[in-house]
Each structure stands twice: as structure tokens, then as C-alpha cells.
Amino acid sequence: MTAATTTAPTAIAARAVDATKVYGKGDTEVRALDGVTVDFPARAFTAIMGPSGSGKSTLMQCVAGLDTLSSGQVFIGSAELSQLSEKQLTLLRRDKVGFVFQAFNLVPTLTAYENITLPMDLAGRKPDSEWLQEVITTLGLADRLHHRPSELSGGQQQRVAVGRALASRPDIIFGDEPTGNLDSRSGAEILTFLRDAVTRMGQTVVMVTHDPVAASYADQVLFLADGRIVDRMDEPSAERVLDRIKQLGR
Amino acid sequence: MLHVTWKGLLAHKLRLATTAIAVLIGVAFMAGTLVLTATIGSTFDGLYADINAGTDVVVRSAESVSIGQGFGDVRAAVDESILPTVQGVDGVRVAEGNVSGYAQFVGRDGKAVGNPNRGAPTLGFAWSQDEALNPLRLADGAPPSGPGQVVVDKATADKEGFAVGDQVTVLTATGARQFTVSGITRFGKVDSPLGATLAVFDTATAQQVLGLSGKYTDIAVAAAPGTSQQELAERVQAALSPSFEAVTGKALTAEQQSQTRDALGFFNTFLLVFAVIALFVGCFLIYNTFSIIVAQRSREMALLRAIGAGRRQVLGSVLIEAVVTGLVASVVGVVAGLGVAVVLRNLLAALGIDIPASGLTIEPNAVLVPIVVGMVITVLSAYFPARRASKVPPVAAMREVQVDESGRSVMRVVAGGLVLGLGIALLFVGLFARPDNAVAVVGGGAVLTFLGVAVLGPVIAAPMARAIGWPIQRLRGTTGELARENAARSPKRTSATAAALMIGVGLVSFILILWASATDSIRSTVDKGFVGDFVVQSNAGFQGGLPPEVAASLRDLPEVGTVAEVRVTAAEVDGTGTQVPGVDPQGFGTIADLEVRAGSLSDLSRPSTIAVYDQHAKDKGWQLGDTVTVVFPATGPQQLQIVATYHDQNIGGNYLIGLPTFEANTQVQLDNSVYLKLAPGVSAEQGRSAIESVTDTYPNAEVQDKTEFADSIVGQVTSLLMLVIVLLLLAVVIALIGIANTLALSIFERTHELGLLRAVGMTRAQLRSAVRWESVIIALLGTVLGLLIGLFFGWALVRALSDQGFGGLSVPTGWLVVVVLVAFGAGVLAAVFPARRAARLDVLTAIATQ
């Protein structure tokens, strides 16, 4: 990874301020997020790590506008999410955010191409065909565009999902264990694409993972435990991440 | 295992509830029909028992003619000269002549009160002097006495504001006459027997005005103390010639009650047909719901198998679920059926048929039959899905749940083709070969045709859904495409859902086509066959008519050229009871073009003659000049000579007799209608005002020109067929519940997919829209199939009835477009609940990995 292009972020793509998420009440109260304040720099690849129950998925979901905070603020660009209506949140996800989930990424009744252009079709916008072509070529999906998800391998399906996340050139792309269901070769492919999206295409990626190897593709890694950010690491490597995870586990 | 079943029931109560509603509606309608007819039956039973309460023996003519269809037997009146003979029989306390016939009041608004053709009868009676023989009890005033007095039933008096001392006009066979109201009477404990209007005169007046001079309808006898009904009947019979019969009051009551039961039987069957259609449609819904539930639970089933449950146990657990659902739905349905019966009863009351509030008569069969039928249907419909559940291999517990997206298989095409072919074959046999049980054969053919298309449904559902969805996709973009692809993705499910609607739409469009074809045929028949200018209708059907003096006065008008009156009597021709019209031999042939093939209609002016429809004569092997045996109620068997054959059956029917023959063989002369042709040079306006100057005295007479005449016939057909369509809506409603149910279940299955769509930016409105359009596509699929089947049924029936006056197939395009639009709207409506549910889905749960 060439540090020169990524270590000097010029802007913040998303930001959480004192983000708190509480489930339940009284004795059964669980603080999934406990006052997290964090910036996600634009044109950078951030990985969020932590043990199960650390709040890493909750953080991502709240920042991505899929879930709402109990208190605190989340910004995507200049928009403060708690100020947005349900519909405005939906439109924000459609127009400003890209998603790659672990599974159930694609609509089974639509072709690969239709899945890629789905957010824009929903918005009734024409995709930027030059950009779309580049994305499709980069992902090597040109000869798979008219296949249904059931006719694609798991790796291909995830590539289509990445394609969809990139196609509308969103402000930020969120990945929730995007390689969790893939074999290591397909997983590496997907991570390379995400890395490339940031490096070459200038996109912003935030990825939740429990895999140190996956985290090593990122520019920075945030470590969560008990709903708090306990550490961060720039230019991570798999070994260093693994060491840190082991410490956290203790 | 029972425990597991029970838990399953609880877990799926919402889904089973919709299944239950499908069963419930059909069962409720069935139970409601049975309860209502039993209630009406027992009400009439009570009525006849009341009428005959004090009557021990009735003397009447032995000869009777039955025209079936619940009209009962028609008998001649008896001569009044036999009354002294009866009175002289030992053991007779009192004997009185009964007189009854058509009598209709004219209300204060100048209109005739009641409509005997559609509602309760309008009757004229003689007042009985004997307390025991008379079921009437004065509420006010005095019994009628002398030619100028009448007693009115309390219901009519209250409704029309008649009071003792008022002058009222009464229409009878002998004209329109003024009477003074001498009293107001109740019938036993009620104001009027089942909404009938009663005009009661003294005996001599009744005989005179009702057209029965010197006659009694029958003679009622009360026994002296110590004489049994049976004994008395035998003694009276012994005193009379065999042309009279003496029957006991009990036997008469039983006979009248059984005639009512026969008449109710038609009504009962008519309504039950719709209950059966509703249940048939319900079968599709039950089958579909259980199929989907079983598919969604296949992991659970596999797990049960994996931990040691046998196939039969799995099968059993699903079937018990069906039994419980069916039982609960059927029991609730029967209870709801009581409500249906009350609603139907109030509906009848609103139509003027007042069934006294003696509560509901609930026979054991009205409870047991619907419950058993509801349960059997539920279990049968659930059997195939249950069997599929039992075949889930244990290893499936480890697999992802797969929605069955198959549709085509050679087996299916072959089986569906066979069922469809058999259905169409039966339909043709029933319609064209006309076996004795044609109705059953045609019905069976129709059911198999629907089933065949339903079996073939999955093969054609996907391509058809895509075709129907194409314009929607064009119009609505991604939302439309999702709707289209979702409708096409599970062909079995879509097709079973659409098939339910197909049945309702098929039958509705069939009725619409039948209606349009009948209407066009009627209009062209009137256009071609009726060459007169006006018709004066009595609108009294078989129960009354216009006094012959109306036609006589019309004949005297200089504006009128030709007058032909038409009367109707019951008669038995060559052994078959039927209605035979009597027509003016000179005028009828000029006003109606019957396409006479042999002989001449004017020969009907000779006594004992008859004209016959040529096709019917051919079937019977009759030639011009042959004689036919016709039994008239009044005169018994008569030999009538065939003097003409004609080709237009729509106007002529099978038989026509001339007025001379008619008058010689019937007692009461009432014109059903009078056909008129104006004198040359008289304009329609002049003609009408001249005719109305005569008919104004007779408010039951309606003057119609050619168009109005056709309209009035069309109107009768229309109201009957519209009633049928309203009842068919029951089946359509069930089909809509089916669509809603299927969508709701599918949405449950697509939780992840919908969550994803919401996550990547589909708005709630867009999601609702996608569900709505999917619903519309399924509804339109069912509608298109239904329309095709309706067209086919309509075509087949019209072809089969071409010899009975159907000119050709008429397709009411406008109405069929309305059907499509209604189906479209219904699709939108059915989607409301599922769409809302889909939109409310929590995005996070939806995308959560299992």
C-alpha cells in the first residue's frame, strides 16, 4: 500500500460525536456504544475491529443510517442523521452511501447489471456510463452482467455487490464483513477491489471485520471493546492487528 | 407430536386465520341458506296449519294440473250446487264455499298496491261466517255485507291509510270497482299473511267479482263433535261423484306444506350453488396457504424427521392443523350463518315478503352439514401440501430454505391437459347432446375446466405474469420490474392464487356474456316478431291480470286498428304440465310475426284447436290436422286439433290456443297482456294518449311501446342475472383474501431481500408500490384467464341454445373492461395490508445474517 496518497486526508467523510446506543432498560441495559467519537476520513479505507459484542456492527449501522443512536450525533458529509426523517435517511442511503453486506447482498430477481444500477434506478437517475463501464471492467463482470445471482458464484456475487456500492459514486461505502462468507482467494479479490476503489478511484470505505488479514488492507484500523474505541492503528499489518486483538481479548 | 402441532398452530395463527376466513365465508353462506329456508319453510308450515286449523275436510275437484317449479297444482272450481249435498252429510257441523282469486287494491296515489308477479300475492276472498273455518279476525269495523263492501287486511290498511268507511278501488277479473271498507282484519295474530294483500267480500260478491259466478274454489267442512276427519272425509266422498275429492284438513295441510318445500327447494339449491362456488374458491386458498406454510417450515419438518419423527407423524401434524383450522372456521361460520340468515330475512322483508319474527328455525342439518363440509374441504385441500411436508428429507434441516420456483413438468402438462380436455368434453356433451342430467354434466364439466386450467396454471403463470407486467415495468421502472419478476418467480404460488380469482371472474364474465347475448336476442326477436305498436301489460304474471273489458274498450277506440289479448292457463299437454297462452286468433297473427309454416293462426278461432312450434311438433311427430290431448284444470282432458305450426318460439312458445278454446276450458278470464296496432295514419303520441285514456282506470296496466316492451323483458333478465353476479362476488372476495394472504406470506419469506432493498435506498413508498403492482399483476392474471374461460363458456352455451332463440354471441366489451378495472382495483386493495407490512419491516432485522 502506498501511504503517500492516503495518509493525508483532506476531508472527513463521516463523523460520530459522543455516539451512544443503549438497548434495554434498568438491569437489562446494554450499552452497545458508549460515547464513541470518531472521524472517518474521506478517500481512506478504515477497518473497524473488535470482539463479538464490542459494538463494531452497531457503530457501522448507526453511521450508515441503518440504525439510530440513543444519543450523540452522526454526520455524513454535512448532514446530521438524527435530524433526517425516515424518508430523507432512505434517500441519503440511496444517493450518498454504498453497502456491501456479508450475505443477501443481491436481489435474486434482478440481473447482475440491474443489481449494480439498482440505487440509481430507484432514484430514477441515469448512471454515469463511463464510470459504470470502468467499475464493471475493474470487477471483471463484463461477461456476467445478464446473469441472475443464482447463476453466479459467491465471489462473483460479492463483486456485483461491490459494483453496486461503487456505481453511484457514493460519499462513503460501508462493508459489513464483506468477505465473511467467501473462501480466502475470493475474499482477497474483494479486498483488493475495495483497496483499489480508495487508492485509484478516490472512494471512501469503512469496513467492519473480525479478520486481521482483511483489516490489513485498510489505511487505519479502529479497535472497539465494550462500546468504546480503545485503540487505533495506521498502516496495519495482519500480524500487528492479530497481536492487538489478542491483547484486547485478555 | 400433538404438542408440536399445537405450537405450530399458535405460531401461524395469523396465516391460518386468513385460511379460516375463506372456509368461514362459504360455510356461513351455506348455513345461512339452510337456516333461512328452514325458517321460511316452518313459517309457511305454521301459516297453512293456521289457515286449515278449523277445517276438517275440504272438497275440491279431483282433476289437477301441475306445472311444476313450485307453482303447485291448479284445480277447477266446484259448482256451488254440491254445497247442500255436502251440508247434508251426517257428521258435518258446517260446510262453506271458499272463493279466492285475484284482487288488487288501488292506493291513494292511484297506483296498484303490491306486485303479484314479483312479491307476495294480492288475493280476493269470501268472508267465512264460521268462527272455526275463518282464519281472519276483525281488528276494526264489521264483516263485509252486500255487493259494495270489502274488508282489508291490517297491513295494507296501515300502509295505504285505509280506514273503515273509506271508498277504495279494487281491481279484479271483472274490472275496477269501488267498494266501501267495512272492516279491517288481521290474519290470526299477524297483520297480513307473509305480506299478501287481502280483499275480503261476502260470498256472493266474491263469486261475482272474482269471476267465479256459481262456483266455489273449494268447500271447507267442519265436523260435528265426535266425528274424526278421516271418517268425515270418507262419508263426504261417498256422497259425491268421483270428479270431486274430499281430503282431510291434515292431508291438505301436509300437501300445501310439501308444495312449499318444493318451491323452497329451488330457492335453496339456487343459493347453495353460490355457497359451493365460494367453498371451491376457498379450496385454492387453503391449498396455497398450506403449501406456503409447509415450504417455509420445511427446515422445522426436517428437524423433526432428523430427531426421529416418522413421515406419518409429520403428515399427521399438518393434517391436525388443518382439522383444527377447518373445525374452528366451520363452527364460527355456522354462527355467522345465523347472521347471514337474519340479513337475508331482512332483505326479503325489505322486498315486502314479511316473515313473521318467529325466530330462526335451526335444523340439525343446517349445523352439521356446513361444519362437515367445511372440515372435509379444509383437510382435503391441505392433504397434498401435508404429504409434501412428510417427504422432506431429514438432511434438509441443514440446508437453506428454498422457495419452490419450479412450474413446468411433463407430468403437469399431461395431467392438466387431461383434466381440461375431460372438462370441455363433459361441457359439450351436457350442452349439445343434452342427457337427462344435463345440468349436473355441464356443472361437472365447468368444475373440471377450472381445475384443468388451475393445474396447467404454473406452466403459463410465469410467462403470462411477465407479459402482463411488461407495461407496468415500462411505466414504473425498477419498482415495476421487481413487481413483475416477483409475480413470475414462484409460478405455482402465483397460479394457485390467480386461479381462485379466475373462477369468480370466469363466472361473472360468463354471466355478462350470457346477459348481453340474451338481451340482444330479445331485442332482435321483438324487433322482428312484434309488428304492433303498443303492448298493455298487466305486470301480474300468473297471479292476476287485466279484466277483459280493458281489451274491449281498446277495441272501441278509433285510433286502434288491431287488438290481440293474451291470457295464460296451466294445462297438461301430451302429459307434460306447462303454461299455455290463449290468444286472439285474428289479431295475434297480424301483430306478432310467428313465421307460420303450415296452416293458419286464424283457424284458432275454431273451437278445440291448437297451434304448435314446428320444431316441437317435429320432435313429437305431430302433423297438421293431428289431435293432441290437453288436460285443462277446469274441463279435464280435451282433444285439440293442430291447425297451424310456426317457427318463432320466442314469441309463441311451444303452444298457442285461440280465445274460443281458452274460454271454453277455463273459468277466470284475465288478460296477461294486450297487443295493439294503431289504425293507419294515427301517430304514436295520439295512439298512446288514446290507449291511456282507457288504461288510466286500471293502474295495474302499463302501456309500453315496442322499445319499452323489449326493455321490460330485458329488465327481467337483467335483474335475475345481476342477482347472480352479486352472489358471485362472494367468490371474488374470497379470491382477494387469497391474494392478500399469498402476498403476506411471500413478504415474510423475502424479509432479507426487502431489507436489502430498503438498505440500498428503496423508499417505503417504492416498496409499497412494488407489492401493489405485484398484486395487480396476479389479479390481472386471474382476470385474463377468467375472461378467456368466461368467453368460452358463453360461446358454448349460446351455441347450444341457438335453437332456443339465441341469435348469436354478444360480447359486452364495455362491461368486460369494467371487470378488468375492478380486478385492477381489487388487486390494489388486496395489497394494502401486505404492502404496509413490507414497508414497516425493520431494515436491520431484515439484513441480519441468520
Coordinates of N, CA and C in Angstrom, one line a residue, chain A residues 100-108 112 115-116 139 141 144 148-164 178 182 186 190:
Chain A
V100 N -21.9 -3.0 1.2 CA -21.6 -4.4 0.9 C -21.8 -5.2 2.1
F101 N -22.8 -6.1 2.1 CA -23.1 -6.9 3.3 C -22.4 -8.3 3.2
Q102 N -22.5 -9.0 4.3 CA -21.9 -10.4 4.3 C -22.7 -11.3 3.4
A103 N -24.0 -11.3 3.5 CA -24.8 -12.2 2.7 C -26.1 -11.4 2.3
F104 N -26.9 -12.0 1.5 CA -28.2 -11.4 1.0 C -27.9 -10.0 0.4
N105 N -26.9 -10.0 -0.4 CA -26.5 -8.7 -1.0 C -27.2 -8.3 -2.2
L106 N -27.8 -9.3 -2.9 CA -28.3 -9.1 -4.2 C -29.8 -9.5 -4.2
V107 N -30.6 -8.7 -5.1 CA -32.0 -9.1 -5.3 C -32.1 -10.2 -6.3
P108 N -32.6 -11.4 -5.9 CA -32.5 -12.6 -6.7 C -33.2 -12.5 -8.1
A112 N -27.3 -9.2 -12.7 CA -26.2 -8.6 -12.1 C -26.2 -7.1 -12.5
N115 N -28.8 -5.2 -10.6 CA -28.4 -5.1 -9.2 C -27.4 -3.9 -9.0
I116 N -26.5 -3.8 -10.0 CA -25.5 -2.8 -9.9 C -26.1 -1.4 -10.0
L139 N -14.0 -4.9 -12.0 CA -14.5 -6.0 -11.3 C -14.6 -7.3 -12.1
L141 N -16.7 -8.1 -14.5 CA -18.0 -8.6 -14.5 C -18.7 -8.5 -15.9
R144 N -20.7 -11.3 -17.2 CA -21.7 -11.9 -16.2 C -22.9 -11.0 -16.0
R148 N -28.5 -14.0 -13.5 CA -29.1 -13.8 -12.2 C -28.2 -14.2 -11.1
P149 N -28.4 -13.7 -9.8 CA -27.5 -14.0 -8.7 C -27.3 -15.5 -8.6
S150 N -28.4 -16.3 -8.8 CA -28.3 -17.7 -8.5 C -27.4 -18.4 -9.5
E151 N -27.1 -17.7 -10.6 CA -26.2 -18.2 -11.6 C -24.7 -17.8 -11.4
L152 N -24.5 -17.1 -10.3 CA -23.1 -16.6 -10.1 C -22.5 -17.3 -8.8
S153 N -21.2 -17.4 -8.8 CA -20.5 -17.9 -7.6 C -20.6 -16.9 -6.5
G154 N -20.2 -17.4 -5.3 CA -20.3 -16.5 -4.1 C -19.4 -15.3 -4.4
G155 N -18.2 -15.5 -4.9 CA -17.2 -14.4 -5.1 C -17.8 -13.4 -6.2
Q156 N -18.4 -14.0 -7.2 CA -18.9 -13.1 -8.2 C -20.1 -12.3 -7.7
Q157 N -20.9 -12.9 -6.8 CA -22.0 -12.2 -6.2 C -21.5 -11.0 -5.4
Q158 N -20.4 -11.2 -4.6 CA -19.8 -10.1 -3.8 C -19.2 -9.1 -4.7
R159 N -18.7 -9.5 -5.8 CA -18.1 -8.5 -6.8 C -19.3 -7.6 -7.3
V160 N -20.4 -8.2 -7.6 CA -21.6 -7.4 -8.0 C -22.0 -6.5 -7.0
A161 N -21.9 -6.9 -5.7 CA -22.3 -6.1 -4.6 C -21.4 -4.9 -4.5
V162 N -20.1 -5.1 -4.7 CA -19.1 -4.0 -4.7 C -19.4 -3.1 -5.8
G163 N -19.7 -3.7 -6.9 CA -20.1 -2.9 -8.1 C -21.2 -2.0 -7.8
R164 N -22.2 -2.5 -7.1 CA -23.4 -1.7 -6.8 C -23.0 -0.5 -5.9
P178 N -17.6 -8.1 4.5 CA -17.9 -8.4 3.1 C -17.3 -9.7 2.7
L182 N -16.8 -15.9 2.2 CA -16.0 -16.2 1.0 C -14.8 -17.1 1.3
S186 N -11.3 -15.6 -3.1 CA -12.3 -14.7 -3.4 C -12.3 -13.5 -2.5
I190 N -12.0 -9.4 -3.4 CA -12.9 -8.3 -3.0 C -12.1 -7.2 -2.2

